Coordinates of C-alpha atoms and ligand atoms in Angstrom, one line a residue:
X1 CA 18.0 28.3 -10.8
X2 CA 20.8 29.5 -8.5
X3 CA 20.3 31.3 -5.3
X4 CA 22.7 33.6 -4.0
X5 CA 20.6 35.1 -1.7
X6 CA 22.3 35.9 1.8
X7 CA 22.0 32.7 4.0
X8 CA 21.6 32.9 7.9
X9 CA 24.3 32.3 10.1
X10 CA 26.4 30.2 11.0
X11 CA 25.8 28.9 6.8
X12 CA 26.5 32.2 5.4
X13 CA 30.0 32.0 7.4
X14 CA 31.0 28.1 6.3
X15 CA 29.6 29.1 2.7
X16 CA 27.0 26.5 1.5
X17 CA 24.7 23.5 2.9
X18 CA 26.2 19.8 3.2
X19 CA 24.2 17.8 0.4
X20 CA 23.0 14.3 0.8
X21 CA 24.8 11.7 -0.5
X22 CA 24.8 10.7 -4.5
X23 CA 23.5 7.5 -3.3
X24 CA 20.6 9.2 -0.9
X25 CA 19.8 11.5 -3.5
X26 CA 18.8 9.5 -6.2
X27 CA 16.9 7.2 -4.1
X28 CA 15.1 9.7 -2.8
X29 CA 14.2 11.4 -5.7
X30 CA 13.0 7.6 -8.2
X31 CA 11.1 7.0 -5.1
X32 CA 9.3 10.1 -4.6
X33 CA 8.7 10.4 -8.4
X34 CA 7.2 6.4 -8.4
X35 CA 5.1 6.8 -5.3
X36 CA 3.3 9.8 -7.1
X37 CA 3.2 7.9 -10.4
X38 CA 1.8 4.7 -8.8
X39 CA -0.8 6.7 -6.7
X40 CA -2.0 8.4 -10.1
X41 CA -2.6 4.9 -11.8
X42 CA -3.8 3.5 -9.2
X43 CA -6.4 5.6 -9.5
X44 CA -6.6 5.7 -12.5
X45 CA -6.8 1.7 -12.9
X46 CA -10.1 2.2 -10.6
X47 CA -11.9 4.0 -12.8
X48 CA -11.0 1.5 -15.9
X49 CA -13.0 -1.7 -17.0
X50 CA -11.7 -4.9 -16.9
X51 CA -10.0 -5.7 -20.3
X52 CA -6.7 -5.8 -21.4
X53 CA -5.4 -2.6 -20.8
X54 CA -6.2 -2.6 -17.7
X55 CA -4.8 -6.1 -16.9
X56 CA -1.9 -5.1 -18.5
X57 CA -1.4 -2.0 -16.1
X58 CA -2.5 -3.6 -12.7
X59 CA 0.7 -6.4 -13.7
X60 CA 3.0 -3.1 -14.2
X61 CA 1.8 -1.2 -11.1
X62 CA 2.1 -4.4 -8.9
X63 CA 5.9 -4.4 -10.9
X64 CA 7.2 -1.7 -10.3
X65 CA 5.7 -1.2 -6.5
X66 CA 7.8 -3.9 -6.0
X67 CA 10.5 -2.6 -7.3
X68 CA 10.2 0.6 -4.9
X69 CA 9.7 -1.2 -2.0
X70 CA 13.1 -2.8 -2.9
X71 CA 14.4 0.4 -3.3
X72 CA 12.7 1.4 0.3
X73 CA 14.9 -1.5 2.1
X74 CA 17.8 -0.7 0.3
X75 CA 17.0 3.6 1.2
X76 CA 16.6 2.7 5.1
X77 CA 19.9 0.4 5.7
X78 CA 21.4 3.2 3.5
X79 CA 20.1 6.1 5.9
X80 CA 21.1 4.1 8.9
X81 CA 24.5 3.8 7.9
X82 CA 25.1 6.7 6.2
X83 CA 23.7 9.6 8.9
X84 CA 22.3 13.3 7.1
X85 CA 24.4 16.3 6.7
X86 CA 23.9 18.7 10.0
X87 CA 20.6 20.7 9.7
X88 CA 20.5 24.1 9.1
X89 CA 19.6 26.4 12.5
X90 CA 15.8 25.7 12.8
X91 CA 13.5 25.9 15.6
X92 CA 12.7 22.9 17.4
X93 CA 9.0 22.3 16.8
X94 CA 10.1 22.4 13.2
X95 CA 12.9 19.8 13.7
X96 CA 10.4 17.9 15.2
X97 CA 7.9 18.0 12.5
X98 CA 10.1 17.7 9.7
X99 CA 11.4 14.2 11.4
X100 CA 7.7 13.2 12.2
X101 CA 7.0 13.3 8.3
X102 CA 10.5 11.8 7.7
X103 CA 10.1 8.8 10.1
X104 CA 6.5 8.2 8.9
X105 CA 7.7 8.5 5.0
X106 CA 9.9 5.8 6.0
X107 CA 7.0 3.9 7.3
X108 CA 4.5 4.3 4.5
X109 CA 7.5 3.2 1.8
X110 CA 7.1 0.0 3.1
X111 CA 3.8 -0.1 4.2
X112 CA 2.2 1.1 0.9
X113 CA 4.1 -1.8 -1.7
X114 CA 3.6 -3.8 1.3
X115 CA -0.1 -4.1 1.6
X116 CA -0.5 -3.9 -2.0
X117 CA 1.7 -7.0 -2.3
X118 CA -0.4 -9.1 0.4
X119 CA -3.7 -8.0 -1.3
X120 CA -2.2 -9.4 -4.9
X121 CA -0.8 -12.2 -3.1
X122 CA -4.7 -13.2 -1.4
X123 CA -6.0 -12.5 -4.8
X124 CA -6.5 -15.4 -6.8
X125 CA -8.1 -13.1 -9.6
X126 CA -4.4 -12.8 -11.7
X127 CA -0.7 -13.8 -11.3
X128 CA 1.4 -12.1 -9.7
X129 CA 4.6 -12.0 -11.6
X130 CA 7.5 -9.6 -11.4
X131 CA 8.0 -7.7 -15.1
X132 CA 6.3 -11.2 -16.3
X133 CA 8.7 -13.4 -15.3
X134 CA 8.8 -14.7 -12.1
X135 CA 5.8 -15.5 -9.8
X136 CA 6.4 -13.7 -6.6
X137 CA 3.6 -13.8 -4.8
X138 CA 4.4 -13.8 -0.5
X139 CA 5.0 -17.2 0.6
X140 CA 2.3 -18.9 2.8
X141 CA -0.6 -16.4 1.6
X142 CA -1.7 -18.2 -2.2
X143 CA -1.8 -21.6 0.2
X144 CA -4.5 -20.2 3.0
X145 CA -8.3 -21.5 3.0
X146 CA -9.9 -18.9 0.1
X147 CA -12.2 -17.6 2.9
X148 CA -9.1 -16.1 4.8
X149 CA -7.9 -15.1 1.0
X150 CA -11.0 -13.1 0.5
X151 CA -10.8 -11.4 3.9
X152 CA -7.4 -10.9 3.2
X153 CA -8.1 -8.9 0.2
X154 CA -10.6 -7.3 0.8
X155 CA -8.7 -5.8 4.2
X156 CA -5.5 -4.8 2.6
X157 CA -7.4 -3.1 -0.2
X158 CA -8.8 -1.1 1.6
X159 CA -5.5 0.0 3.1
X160 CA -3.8 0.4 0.3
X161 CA -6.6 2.4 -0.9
X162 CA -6.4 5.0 2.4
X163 CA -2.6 5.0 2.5
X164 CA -2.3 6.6 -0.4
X165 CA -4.4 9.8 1.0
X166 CA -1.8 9.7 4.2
X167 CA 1.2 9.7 2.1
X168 CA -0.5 12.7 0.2
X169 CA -0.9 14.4 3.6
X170 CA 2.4 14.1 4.3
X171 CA 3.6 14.9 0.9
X172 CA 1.8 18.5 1.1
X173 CA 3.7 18.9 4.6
X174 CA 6.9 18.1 3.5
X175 CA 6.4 20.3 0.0
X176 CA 5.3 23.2 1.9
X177 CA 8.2 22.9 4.7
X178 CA 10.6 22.7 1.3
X179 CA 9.4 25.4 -0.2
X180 CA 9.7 27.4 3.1
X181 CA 13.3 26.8 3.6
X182 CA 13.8 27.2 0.2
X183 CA 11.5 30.7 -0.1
X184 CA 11.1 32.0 3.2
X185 CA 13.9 30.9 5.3
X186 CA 16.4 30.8 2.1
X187 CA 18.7 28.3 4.3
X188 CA 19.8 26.3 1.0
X189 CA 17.4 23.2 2.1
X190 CA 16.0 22.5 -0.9
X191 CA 19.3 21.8 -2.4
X192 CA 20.6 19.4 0.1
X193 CA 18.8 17.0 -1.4
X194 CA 18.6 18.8 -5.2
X195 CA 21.5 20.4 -5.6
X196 CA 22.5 22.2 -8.9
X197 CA 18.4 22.9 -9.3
X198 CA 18.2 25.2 -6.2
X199 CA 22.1 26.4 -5.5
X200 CA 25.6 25.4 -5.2
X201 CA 26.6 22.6 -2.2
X202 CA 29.0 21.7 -0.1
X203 CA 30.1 17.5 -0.9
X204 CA 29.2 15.2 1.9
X205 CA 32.6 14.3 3.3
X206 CA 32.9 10.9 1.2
X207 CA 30.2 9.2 -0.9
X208 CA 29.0 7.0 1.7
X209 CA 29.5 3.5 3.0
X210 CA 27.4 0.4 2.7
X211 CA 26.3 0.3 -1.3
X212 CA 26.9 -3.9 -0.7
X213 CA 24.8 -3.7 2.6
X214 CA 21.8 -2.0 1.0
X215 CA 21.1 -3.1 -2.3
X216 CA 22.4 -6.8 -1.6
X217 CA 19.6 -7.0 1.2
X218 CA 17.0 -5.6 -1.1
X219 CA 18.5 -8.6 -4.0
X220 CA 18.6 -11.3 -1.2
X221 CA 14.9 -10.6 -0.3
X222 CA 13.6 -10.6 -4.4
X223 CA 16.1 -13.4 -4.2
X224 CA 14.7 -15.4 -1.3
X225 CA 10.7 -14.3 -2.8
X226 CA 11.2 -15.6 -6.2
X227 CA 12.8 -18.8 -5.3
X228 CA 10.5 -19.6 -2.4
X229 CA 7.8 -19.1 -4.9
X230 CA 9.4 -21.0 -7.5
X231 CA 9.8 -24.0 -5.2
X232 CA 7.1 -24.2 -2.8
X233 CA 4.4 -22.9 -5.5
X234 CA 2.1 -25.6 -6.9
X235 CA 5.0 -27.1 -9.2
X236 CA 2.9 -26.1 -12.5
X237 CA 2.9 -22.7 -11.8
X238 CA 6.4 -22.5 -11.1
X239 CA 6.7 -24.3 -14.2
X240 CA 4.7 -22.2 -16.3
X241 CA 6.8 -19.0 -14.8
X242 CA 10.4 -20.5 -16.0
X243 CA 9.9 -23.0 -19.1
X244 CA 8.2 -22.1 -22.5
X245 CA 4.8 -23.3 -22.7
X246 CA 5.8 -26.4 -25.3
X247 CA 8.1 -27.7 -22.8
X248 CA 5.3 -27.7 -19.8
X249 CA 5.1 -31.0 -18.2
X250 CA 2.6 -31.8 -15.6
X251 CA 4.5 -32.0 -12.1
X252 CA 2.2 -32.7 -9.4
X253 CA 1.8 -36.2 -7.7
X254 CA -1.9 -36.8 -8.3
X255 CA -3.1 -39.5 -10.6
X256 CA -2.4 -38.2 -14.7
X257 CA -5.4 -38.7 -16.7
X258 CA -5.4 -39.5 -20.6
X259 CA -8.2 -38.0 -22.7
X260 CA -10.4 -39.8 -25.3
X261 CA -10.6 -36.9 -27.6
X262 CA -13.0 -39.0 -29.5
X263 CA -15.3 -39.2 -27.2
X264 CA -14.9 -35.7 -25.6
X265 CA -15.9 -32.5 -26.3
X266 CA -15.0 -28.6 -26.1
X267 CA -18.1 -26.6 -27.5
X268 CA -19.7 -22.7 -26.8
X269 CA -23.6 -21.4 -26.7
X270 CA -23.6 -18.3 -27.5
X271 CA -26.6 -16.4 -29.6
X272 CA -26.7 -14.0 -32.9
X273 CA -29.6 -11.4 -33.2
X274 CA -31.1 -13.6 -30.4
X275 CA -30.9 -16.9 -31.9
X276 CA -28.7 -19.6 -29.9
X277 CA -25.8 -21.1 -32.2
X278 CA -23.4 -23.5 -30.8
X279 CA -19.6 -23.7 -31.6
X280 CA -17.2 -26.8 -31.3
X281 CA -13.3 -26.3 -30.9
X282 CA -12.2 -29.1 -32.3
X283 CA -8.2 -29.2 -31.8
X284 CA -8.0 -28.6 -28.2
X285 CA -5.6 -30.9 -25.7
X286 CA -5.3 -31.3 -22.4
X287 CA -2.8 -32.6 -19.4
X288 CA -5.4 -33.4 -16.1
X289 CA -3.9 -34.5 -13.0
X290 CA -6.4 -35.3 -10.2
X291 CA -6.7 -37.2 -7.4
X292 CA -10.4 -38.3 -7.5
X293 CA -9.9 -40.2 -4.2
X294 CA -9.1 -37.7 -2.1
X295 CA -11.9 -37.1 0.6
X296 CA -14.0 -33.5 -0.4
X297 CA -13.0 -30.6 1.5
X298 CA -14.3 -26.8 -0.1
X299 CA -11.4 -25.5 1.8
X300 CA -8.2 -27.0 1.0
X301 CA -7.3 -28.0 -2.9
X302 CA -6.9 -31.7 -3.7
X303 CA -3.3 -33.2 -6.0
X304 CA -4.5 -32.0 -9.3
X305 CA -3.3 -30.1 -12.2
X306 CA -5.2 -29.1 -15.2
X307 CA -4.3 -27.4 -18.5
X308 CA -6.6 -27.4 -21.8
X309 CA -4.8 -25.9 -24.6
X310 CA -6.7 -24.4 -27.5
X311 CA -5.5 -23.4 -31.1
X312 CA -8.3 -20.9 -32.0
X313 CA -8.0 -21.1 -35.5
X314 CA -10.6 -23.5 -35.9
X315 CA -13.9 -23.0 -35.0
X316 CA -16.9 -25.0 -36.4
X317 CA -20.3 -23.6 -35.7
X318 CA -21.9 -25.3 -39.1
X319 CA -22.1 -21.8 -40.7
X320 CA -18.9 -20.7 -42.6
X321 CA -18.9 -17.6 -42.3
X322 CA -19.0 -17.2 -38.7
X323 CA -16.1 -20.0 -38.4
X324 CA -14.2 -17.4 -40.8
X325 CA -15.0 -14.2 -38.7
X326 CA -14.8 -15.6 -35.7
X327 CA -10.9 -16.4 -36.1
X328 CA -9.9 -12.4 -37.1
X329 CA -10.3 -8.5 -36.3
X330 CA -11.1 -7.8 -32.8
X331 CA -12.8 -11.6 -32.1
X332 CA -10.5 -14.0 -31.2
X333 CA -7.5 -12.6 -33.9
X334 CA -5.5 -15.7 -34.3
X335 CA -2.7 -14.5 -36.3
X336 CA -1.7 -12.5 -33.2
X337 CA -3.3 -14.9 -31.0
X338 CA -3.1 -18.8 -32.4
X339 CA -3.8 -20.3 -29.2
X340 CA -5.8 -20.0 -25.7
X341 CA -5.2 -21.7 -22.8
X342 CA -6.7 -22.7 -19.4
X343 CA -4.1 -23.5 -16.6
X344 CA -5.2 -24.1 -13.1
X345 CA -3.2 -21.9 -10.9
X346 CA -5.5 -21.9 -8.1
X347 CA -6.2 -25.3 -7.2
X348 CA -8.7 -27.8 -7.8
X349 CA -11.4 -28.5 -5.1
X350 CA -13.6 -31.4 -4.0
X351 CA -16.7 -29.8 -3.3
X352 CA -18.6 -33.2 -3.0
X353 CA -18.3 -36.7 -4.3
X354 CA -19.1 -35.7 -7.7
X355 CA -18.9 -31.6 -7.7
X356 CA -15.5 -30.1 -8.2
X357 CA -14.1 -26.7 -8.8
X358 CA -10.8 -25.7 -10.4
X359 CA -9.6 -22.4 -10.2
X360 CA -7.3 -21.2 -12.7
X361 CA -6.4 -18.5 -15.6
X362 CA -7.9 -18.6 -19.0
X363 CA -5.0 -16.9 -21.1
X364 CA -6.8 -15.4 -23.6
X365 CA -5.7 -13.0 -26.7
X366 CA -2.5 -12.6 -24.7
X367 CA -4.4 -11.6 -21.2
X368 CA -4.9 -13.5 -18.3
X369 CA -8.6 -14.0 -17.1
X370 CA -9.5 -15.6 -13.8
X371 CA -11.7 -18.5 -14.3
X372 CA -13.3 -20.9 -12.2
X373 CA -14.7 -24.2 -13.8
X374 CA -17.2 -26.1 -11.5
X375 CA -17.4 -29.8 -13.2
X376 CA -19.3 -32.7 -11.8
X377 CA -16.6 -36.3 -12.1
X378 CA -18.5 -39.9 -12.3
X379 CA -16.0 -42.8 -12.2
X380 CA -16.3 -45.9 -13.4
X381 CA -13.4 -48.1 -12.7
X382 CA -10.3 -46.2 -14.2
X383 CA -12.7 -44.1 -16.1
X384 CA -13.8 -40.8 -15.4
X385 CA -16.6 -38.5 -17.3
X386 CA -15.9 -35.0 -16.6
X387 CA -18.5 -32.3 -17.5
X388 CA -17.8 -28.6 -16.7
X389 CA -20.1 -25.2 -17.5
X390 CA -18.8 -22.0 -17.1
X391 CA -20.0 -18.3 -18.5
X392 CA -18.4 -15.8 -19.6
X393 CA -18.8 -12.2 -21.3
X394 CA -17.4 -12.0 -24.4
X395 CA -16.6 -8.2 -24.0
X396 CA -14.8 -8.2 -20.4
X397 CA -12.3 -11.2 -22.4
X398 CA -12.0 -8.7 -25.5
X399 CA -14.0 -10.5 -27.6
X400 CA -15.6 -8.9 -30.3
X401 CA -15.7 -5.3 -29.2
X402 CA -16.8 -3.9 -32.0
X403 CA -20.1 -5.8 -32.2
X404 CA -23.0 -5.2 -29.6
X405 CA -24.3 -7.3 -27.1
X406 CA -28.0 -6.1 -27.6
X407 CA -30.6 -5.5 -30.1
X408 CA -29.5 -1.4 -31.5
X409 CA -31.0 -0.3 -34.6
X410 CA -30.3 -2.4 -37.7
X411 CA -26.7 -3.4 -36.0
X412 CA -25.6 -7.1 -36.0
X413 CA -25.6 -7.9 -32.1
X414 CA -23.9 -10.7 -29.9
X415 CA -25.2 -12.0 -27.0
X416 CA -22.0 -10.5 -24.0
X417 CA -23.1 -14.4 -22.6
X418 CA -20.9 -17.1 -23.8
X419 CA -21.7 -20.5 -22.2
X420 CA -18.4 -22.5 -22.5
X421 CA -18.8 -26.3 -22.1
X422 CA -16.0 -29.2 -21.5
X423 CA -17.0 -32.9 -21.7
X424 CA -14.4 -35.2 -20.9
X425 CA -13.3 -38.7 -20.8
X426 CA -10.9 -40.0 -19.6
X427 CA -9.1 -43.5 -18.3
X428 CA -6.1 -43.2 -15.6
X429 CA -3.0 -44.3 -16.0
Ligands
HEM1 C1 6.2 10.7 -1.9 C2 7.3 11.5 -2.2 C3 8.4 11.7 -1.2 C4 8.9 11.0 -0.2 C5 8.4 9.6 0.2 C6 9.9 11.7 0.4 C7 10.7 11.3 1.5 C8 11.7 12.0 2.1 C9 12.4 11.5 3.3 C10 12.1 10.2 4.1 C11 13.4 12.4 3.6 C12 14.3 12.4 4.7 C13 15.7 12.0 4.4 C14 16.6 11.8 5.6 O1 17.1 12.8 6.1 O2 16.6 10.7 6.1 C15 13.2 13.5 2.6 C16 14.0 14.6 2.5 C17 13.8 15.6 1.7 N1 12.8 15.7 0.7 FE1 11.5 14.3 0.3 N2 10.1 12.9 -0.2 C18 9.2 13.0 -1.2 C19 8.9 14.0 -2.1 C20 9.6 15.2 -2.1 C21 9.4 16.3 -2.9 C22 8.3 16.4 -4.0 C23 10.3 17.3 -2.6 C24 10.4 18.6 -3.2 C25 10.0 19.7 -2.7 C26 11.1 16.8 -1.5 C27 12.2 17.4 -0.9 C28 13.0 16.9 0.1 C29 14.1 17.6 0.6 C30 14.6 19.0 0.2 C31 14.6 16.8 1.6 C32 15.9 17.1 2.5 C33 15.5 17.6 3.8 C34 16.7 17.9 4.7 O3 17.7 18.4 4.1 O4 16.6 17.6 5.8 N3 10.7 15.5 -1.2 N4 12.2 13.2 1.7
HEM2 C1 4.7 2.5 -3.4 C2 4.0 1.7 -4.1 C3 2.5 1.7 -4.4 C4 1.6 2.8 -4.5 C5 1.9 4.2 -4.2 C6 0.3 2.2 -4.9 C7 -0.8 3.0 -5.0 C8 -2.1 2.5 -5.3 C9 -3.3 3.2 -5.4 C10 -3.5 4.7 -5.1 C11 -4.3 2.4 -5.8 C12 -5.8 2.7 -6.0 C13 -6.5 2.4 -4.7 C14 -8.0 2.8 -4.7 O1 -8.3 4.0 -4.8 O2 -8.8 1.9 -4.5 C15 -3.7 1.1 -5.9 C16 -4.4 -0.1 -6.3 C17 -3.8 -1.3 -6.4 N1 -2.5 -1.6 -6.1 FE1 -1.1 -0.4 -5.5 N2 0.4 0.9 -5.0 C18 1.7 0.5 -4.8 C19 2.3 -0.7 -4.8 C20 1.6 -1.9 -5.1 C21 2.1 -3.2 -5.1 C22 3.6 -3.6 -4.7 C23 1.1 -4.1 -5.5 C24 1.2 -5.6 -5.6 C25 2.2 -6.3 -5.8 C26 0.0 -3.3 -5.7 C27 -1.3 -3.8 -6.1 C28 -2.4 -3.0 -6.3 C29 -3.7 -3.6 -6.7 C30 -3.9 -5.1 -7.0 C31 -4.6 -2.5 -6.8 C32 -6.0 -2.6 -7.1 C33 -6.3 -2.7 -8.6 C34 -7.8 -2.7 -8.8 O3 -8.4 -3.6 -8.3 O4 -8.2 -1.9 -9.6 N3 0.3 -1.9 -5.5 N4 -2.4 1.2 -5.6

């Protein structure tokens, strides 16, 4: 649409507005169209059950709100060296409150990735990793007491959650002041900033200076935040975010550990149509690191590193057919899915002499679950039994969706309850 409609003096003279640079323009425009985007699955990820879908969407809304507020930094330093074309004739309570919405857009493009960032970054419930790759969670948060981590959390979410009404707020003022310049007023505005869609433009005198200044700040800080992760993270999780899982070494300091598979264990409880059945995995290895003498303290992780790795293709509950079913369809799927693993990510904690805690990921059918795994640890010498309990429901880990967890009609029905139990022992090296 092209408007030729007669424009107000002193425009109408000098023939068309000034438009923004190229540079302004398309910033402003992926940024407006991702805030609105990301505020609309955000919402829509609160309505969703955990599963996999919804995993997978939380890790592309924390990815690409990280992306924008890249794009925010790089916007401002571009705005403050590169000043707007003149504003049309306007009174001055409506220069005032068009620069009130700009000043607090500004704001809120950083404040809105921002909290949303520190919330993931408390949140020990899944990675945070850019696109997959890289952990980039904000140094110093993962490494605070998990009380302060909860309160942290819980505080940002909420203002995440009530930014996104102010920004719409502001978004219906700045629509409806558009729209007026555009409608009312027919000064040209609206093409300033969209020009071709809403009338012809004047260039801006040159296409702006500073394209080095702005983006390379907004590289130097994912820059600085991926390599501060990657080297002051616990050293497994940066090494689980660069190498391929066969390559994974342990890399903390604390005592390794080396298993007696024969005398250790990896089973499930679970029940069919109400009868308990347990289930033994038995292929599954595991890398511990721990340093049983360090003195308890629920607060701060001990040196430890755990990872249990589990191919999934063999199950042996003593009835062949559920050791068949178990392995396909929607249960665990191997072909898709041969293996599962549990990483600590979180920490390990020394709750008591003999109670522990590690806090980790249980990568599951290609999703990461949160998982923590209380074990008790008795020592003998150089030898420690390790036994840990943890439950889980089947369904919120995709696990046989199809079937149901409760007695319905003639249906075959499994319990959502899976008890998963680890015995372990082990001599140190
Ligand atoms: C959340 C989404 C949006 C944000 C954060 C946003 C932010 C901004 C900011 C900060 C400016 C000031 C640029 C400057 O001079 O420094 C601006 C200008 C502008 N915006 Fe938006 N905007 C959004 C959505 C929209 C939409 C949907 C429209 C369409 C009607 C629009 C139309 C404009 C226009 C025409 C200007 C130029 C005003 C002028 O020439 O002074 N914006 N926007
Ligand atoms: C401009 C960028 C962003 C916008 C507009 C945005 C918007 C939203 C909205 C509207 C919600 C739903 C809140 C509610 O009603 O409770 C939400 C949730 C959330 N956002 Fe953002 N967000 C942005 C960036 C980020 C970033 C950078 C991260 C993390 C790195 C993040 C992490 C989250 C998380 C973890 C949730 C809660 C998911 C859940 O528990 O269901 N967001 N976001």
């Amino acid at each position: 649409m092209t408007t030729e409609a007669p424009r107000p003096a002193p425009f109408a003279e000098h023939g068309q507005q000034q438009r923004y640079t190229a540079v302004a323009i398309a910033l402003h425009w992926i940024i407006a169209f991702s805030i609105i985007g990301l505020i609309a699955v955000g919402w829509l990820m609160e309505e969703m059950d955990p599963g996999p879908d919804y995993f997978a969407i939380v890790q592309l809304h924390k990815s690409f709100g990280i992306t924008i507020l890249l794009l925010s930094v790089a916007r401002i330093i571009w705005r403050l060296m590169n000043p707007p074309p003149p504003e049309p004739p306007m009174p001055g309570w409506q220069k005032f409150a068009a620069s009130a919405v700009h000043v607090l857009f500004y704001v809120l493009i950083i404040a809105m990735p921002l909290t949303g960032w520190i919330m993931a970054s408390a949140s020990s419930d899944a990675p945070t990793r850019y696109f997959g790759l890289v952990d980039i969670r904000l140094p110093g948060i993962p490494a605070l007491d998990p009380a302060t981590r909860e309160g942290l959390e819980e505080g940002f979410e909420q203002v995440h959650a009530n930014l996104a009404w102010v920004i719409i707020g502001l978004l219906a003022l700045h629509v409806a002041g558009a729209l007026k310049h555009q409608f009312v007023d027919r000064d040209g505005l609206l093409a300033r900033m969209a020009p071709g869609l809403f009338g012809r433009t004047a260039g801006p005198p040159d296409n702006g200076q500073g394209h080095v200044w702005a983006f390379g700040a907004a590289a130097l800080i994912f820059a600085a935040i991926a390599s501060f992760s990657l080297f002051s993270a616990p050293p497994n999780e940066a090494i689980a975010a660069t190498v391929t899982e066969e390559e994974q070494q342990p890399a903390s300091a604390a005592p390794s550990w080396t298993v007696d598979y024969g005398k250790s264990s990896l089973k499930f409880r679970a029940s069919y149509q109400g009868d308990g059945f347990e289930g033994t995995f038995p292929d599954w290895t595991a890398q511990i690191q721990l340093d049983t003498a360090a003195a308890p303290n629920p607060d701060t992780p001990i040196g430890g590193y755990i990872r249990v790795a589990i191919p999934m293709g063999k199950v042996s509950t003593g009835e062949p057919y559920f050791d068949e079913s178990v392995t396909q369809g929607d249960w665990f799927d191997v072909s898709k899915h041969p293996e599962a693993v549990f990483e600590v990510t979180g920490g390990v904690y020394k709750l008591s002499d003999t109670q522990y805690e590690a806090t980790g990921v249980l990568k599951l059918k290609g999703v990461d679950h949160p998982v923590r795994l209380p074990f008790t640890l008795t020592l003998d010498g150089n030898t420690a039994t390790a036994r840990g309990e943890v439950t889980l429901q089947r369904l919120a880990l995709n696990v046989g969706a199809g079937t149901p967890a409760e007695a319905k009609g003639d249906a075959e029905w499994v319990a959502n309850e899976v008890a998963v139990v680890i015995d372990v022992t082990a001599t140190r090296q």
